[in-house]
PDB file of C-alpha atoms in Angstrom:
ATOM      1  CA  UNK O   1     116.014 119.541 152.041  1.00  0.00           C
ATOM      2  CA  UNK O   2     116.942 116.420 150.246  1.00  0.00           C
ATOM      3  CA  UNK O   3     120.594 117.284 150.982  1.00  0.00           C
ATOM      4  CA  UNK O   4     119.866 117.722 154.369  1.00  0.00           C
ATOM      5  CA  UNK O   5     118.328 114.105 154.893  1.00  0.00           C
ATOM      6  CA  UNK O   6     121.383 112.581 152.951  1.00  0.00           C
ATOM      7  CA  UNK O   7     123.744 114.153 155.686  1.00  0.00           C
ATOM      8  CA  UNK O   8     121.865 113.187 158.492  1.00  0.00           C
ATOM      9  CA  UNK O   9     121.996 109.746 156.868  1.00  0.00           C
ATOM     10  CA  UNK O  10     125.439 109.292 156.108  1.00  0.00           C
ATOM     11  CA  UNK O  11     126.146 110.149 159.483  1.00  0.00           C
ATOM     12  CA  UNK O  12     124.590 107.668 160.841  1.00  0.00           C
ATOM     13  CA  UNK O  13     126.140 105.139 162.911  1.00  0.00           C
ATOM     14  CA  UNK O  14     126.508 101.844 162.153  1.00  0.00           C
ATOM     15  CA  UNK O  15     125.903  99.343 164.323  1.00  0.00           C
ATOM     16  CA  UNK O  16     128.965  96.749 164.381  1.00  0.00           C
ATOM     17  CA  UNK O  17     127.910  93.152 165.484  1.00  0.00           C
ATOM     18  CA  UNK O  18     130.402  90.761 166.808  1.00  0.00           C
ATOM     19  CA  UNK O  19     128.975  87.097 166.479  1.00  0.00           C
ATOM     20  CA  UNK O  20     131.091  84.579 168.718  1.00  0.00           C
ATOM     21  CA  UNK O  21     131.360  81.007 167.683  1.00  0.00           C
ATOM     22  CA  UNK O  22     132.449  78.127 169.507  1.00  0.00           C
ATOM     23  CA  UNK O  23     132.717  75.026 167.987  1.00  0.00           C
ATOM     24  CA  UNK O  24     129.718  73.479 166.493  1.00  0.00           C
ATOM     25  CA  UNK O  25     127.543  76.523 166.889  1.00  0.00           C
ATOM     26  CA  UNK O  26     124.208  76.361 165.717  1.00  0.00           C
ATOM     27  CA  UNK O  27     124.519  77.273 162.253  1.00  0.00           C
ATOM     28  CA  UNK O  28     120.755  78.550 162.360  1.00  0.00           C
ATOM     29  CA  UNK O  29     120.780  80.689 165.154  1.00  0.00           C
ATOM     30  CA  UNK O  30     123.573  82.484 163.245  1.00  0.00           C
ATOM     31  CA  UNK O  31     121.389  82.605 160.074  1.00  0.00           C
ATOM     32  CA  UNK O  32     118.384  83.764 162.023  1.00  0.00           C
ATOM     33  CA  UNK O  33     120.057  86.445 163.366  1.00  0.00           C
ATOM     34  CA  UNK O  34     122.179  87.920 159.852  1.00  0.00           C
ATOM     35  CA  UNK O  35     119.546  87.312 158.236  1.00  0.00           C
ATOM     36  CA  UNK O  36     117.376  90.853 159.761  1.00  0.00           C
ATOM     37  CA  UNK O  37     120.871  92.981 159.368  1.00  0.00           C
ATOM     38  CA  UNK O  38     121.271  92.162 155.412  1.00  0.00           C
ATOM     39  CA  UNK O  39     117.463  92.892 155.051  1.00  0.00           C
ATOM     40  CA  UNK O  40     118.303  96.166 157.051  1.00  0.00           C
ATOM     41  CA  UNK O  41     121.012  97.444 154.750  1.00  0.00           C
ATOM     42  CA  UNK O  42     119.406  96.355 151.730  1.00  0.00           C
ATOM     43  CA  UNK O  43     116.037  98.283 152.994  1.00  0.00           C
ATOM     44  CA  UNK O  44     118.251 101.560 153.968  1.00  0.00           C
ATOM     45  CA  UNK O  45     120.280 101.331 151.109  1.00  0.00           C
ATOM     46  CA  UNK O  46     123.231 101.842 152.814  1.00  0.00           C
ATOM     47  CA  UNK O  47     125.424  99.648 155.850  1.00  0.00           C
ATOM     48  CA  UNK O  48     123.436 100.456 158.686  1.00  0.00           C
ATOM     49  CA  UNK O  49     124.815  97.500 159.959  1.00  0.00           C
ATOM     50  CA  UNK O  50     128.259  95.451 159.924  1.00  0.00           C
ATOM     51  CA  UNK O  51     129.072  91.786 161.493  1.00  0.00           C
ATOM     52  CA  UNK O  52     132.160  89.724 161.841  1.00  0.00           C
ATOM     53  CA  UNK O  53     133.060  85.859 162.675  1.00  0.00           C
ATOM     54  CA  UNK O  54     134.888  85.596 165.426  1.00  0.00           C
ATOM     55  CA  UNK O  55     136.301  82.820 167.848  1.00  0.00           C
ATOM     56  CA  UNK O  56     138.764  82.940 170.681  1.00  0.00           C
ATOM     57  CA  UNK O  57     141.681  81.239 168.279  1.00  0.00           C
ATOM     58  CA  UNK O  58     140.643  82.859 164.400  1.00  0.00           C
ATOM     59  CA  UNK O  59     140.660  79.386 163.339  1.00  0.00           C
ATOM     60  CA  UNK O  60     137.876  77.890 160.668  1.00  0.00           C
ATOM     61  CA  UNK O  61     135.028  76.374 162.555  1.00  0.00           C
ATOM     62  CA  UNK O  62     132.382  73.700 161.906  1.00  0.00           C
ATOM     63  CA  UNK O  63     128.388  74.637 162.370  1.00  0.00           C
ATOM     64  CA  UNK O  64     126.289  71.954 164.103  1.00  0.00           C
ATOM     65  CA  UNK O  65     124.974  71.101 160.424  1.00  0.00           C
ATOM     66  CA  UNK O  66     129.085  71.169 158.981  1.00  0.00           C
ATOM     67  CA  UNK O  67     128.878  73.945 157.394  1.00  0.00           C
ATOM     68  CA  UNK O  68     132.572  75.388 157.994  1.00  0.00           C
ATOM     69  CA  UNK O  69     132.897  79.557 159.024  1.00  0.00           C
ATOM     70  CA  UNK O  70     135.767  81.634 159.001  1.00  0.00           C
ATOM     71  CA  UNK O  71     136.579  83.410 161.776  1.00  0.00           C
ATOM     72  CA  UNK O  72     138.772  86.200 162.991  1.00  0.00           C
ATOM     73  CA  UNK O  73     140.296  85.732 166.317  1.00  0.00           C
ATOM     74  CA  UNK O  74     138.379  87.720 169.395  1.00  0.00           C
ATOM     75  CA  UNK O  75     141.187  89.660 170.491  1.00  0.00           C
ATOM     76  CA  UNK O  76     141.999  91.089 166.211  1.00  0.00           C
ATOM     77  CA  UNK O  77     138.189  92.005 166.667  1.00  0.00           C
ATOM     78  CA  UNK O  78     137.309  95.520 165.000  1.00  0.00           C
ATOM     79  CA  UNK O  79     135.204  97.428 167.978  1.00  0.00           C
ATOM     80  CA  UNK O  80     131.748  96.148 167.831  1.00  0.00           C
ATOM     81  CA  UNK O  81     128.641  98.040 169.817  1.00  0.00           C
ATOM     82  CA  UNK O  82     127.054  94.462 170.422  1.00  0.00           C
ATOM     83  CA  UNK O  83     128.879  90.640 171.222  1.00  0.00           C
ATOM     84  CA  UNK O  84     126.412  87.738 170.546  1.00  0.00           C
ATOM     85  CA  UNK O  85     127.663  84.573 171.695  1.00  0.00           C
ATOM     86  CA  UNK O  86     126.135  81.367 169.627  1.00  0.00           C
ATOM     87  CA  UNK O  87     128.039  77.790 170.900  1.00  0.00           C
ATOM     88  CA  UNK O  88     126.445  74.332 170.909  1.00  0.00           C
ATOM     89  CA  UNK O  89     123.623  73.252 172.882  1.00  0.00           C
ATOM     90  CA  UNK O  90     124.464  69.707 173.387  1.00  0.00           C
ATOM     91  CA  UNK O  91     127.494  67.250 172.707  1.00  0.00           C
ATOM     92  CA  UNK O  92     127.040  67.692 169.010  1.00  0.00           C
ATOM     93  CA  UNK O  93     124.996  70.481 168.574  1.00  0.00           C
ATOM     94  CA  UNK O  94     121.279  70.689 168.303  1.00  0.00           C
ATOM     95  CA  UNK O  95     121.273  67.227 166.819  1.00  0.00           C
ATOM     96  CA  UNK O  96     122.934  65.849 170.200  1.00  0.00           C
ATOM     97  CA  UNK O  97     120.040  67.917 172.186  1.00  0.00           C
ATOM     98  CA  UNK O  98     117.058  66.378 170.175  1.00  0.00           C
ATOM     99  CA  UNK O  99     118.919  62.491 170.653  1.00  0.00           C
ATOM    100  CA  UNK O 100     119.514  63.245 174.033  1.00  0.00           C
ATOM    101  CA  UNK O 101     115.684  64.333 174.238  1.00  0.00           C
ATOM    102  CA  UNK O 102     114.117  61.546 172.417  1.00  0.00           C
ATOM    103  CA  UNK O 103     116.569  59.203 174.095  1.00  0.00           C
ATOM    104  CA  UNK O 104     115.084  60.113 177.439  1.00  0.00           C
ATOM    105  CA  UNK O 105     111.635  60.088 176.238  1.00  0.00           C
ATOM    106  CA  UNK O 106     111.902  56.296 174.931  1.00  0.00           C
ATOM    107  CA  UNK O 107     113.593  55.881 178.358  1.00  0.00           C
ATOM    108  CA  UNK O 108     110.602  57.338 180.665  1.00  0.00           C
ATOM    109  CA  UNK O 109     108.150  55.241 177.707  1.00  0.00           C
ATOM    110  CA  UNK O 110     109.826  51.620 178.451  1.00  0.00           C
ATOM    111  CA  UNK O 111     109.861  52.729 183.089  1.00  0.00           C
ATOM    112  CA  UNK O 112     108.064  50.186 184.529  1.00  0.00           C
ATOM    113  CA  UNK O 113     105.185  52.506 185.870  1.00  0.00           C
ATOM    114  CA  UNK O 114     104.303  52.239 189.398  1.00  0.00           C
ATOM    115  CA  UNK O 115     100.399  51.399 190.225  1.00  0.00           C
ATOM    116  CA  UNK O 116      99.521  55.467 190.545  1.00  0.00           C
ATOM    117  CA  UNK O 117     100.744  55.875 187.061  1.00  0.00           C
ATOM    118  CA  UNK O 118      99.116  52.496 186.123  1.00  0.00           C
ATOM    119  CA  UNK O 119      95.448  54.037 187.263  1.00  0.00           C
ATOM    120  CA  UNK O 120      95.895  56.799 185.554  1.00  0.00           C
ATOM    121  CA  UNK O 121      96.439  55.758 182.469  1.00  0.00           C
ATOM    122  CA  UNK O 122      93.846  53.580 182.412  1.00  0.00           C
TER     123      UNK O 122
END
């Protein structure tokens, strides 16, 4: 029986994950999401699960934080089951999004409020 198991488990599929950065991706997005698919190999004991880098030109690229990934370019891709796309969320990154947040917020703060607002607040 154990034999049996162990053949049903090396034939297993594994799943291939292509993660697709653009420049200053969010480098913890990409973490987040690895993070579950090494835990899932480890736990299996085996590669239940493969990822690769990739970009449209296979050139280096720099996380959000500057962390600098390797890449393989989309088109040399091995097949992949699943394509996750992971790119920047602002000018710079998730840093750009929170300025450009709090920036607003210090903006709507210093409004000169109109007498409605003034009423309520008071």
């Amino acid at each position: 029986m154990a034999q049996g198991s162990k053949d049903r488990s090396s034939a297993q599929k594994v799943l291939r994950i292509g993660f697709w950065l653009t420049d200053a991706f969010d480098f913890y997005a990409l973490a987040s999401a690895l993070e579950p698919l090494r835990v899932a190999n480890e736990t299996a004991g085996e590669t239940v699960c493969e990822w690769q880098m990739l970009s449209l030109q296979g050139a280096p690229l720099r996380a959000s934080n500057g962390v600098t990934m390797a890449t393989q370019a989309l088109d040399q891709a091995q097949p992949f089951d699943v394509l996750m796309h992971l790119t920047c969320v602002g000018p710079h990154g998730a840093r750009g999004l929170i300025r450009e947040l709090l920036a607003r917020n210090q903006r709507d703060l210093a409004a000169p409020h109109t007498q409605a607002d003034a009423r309520r607040l008071h």
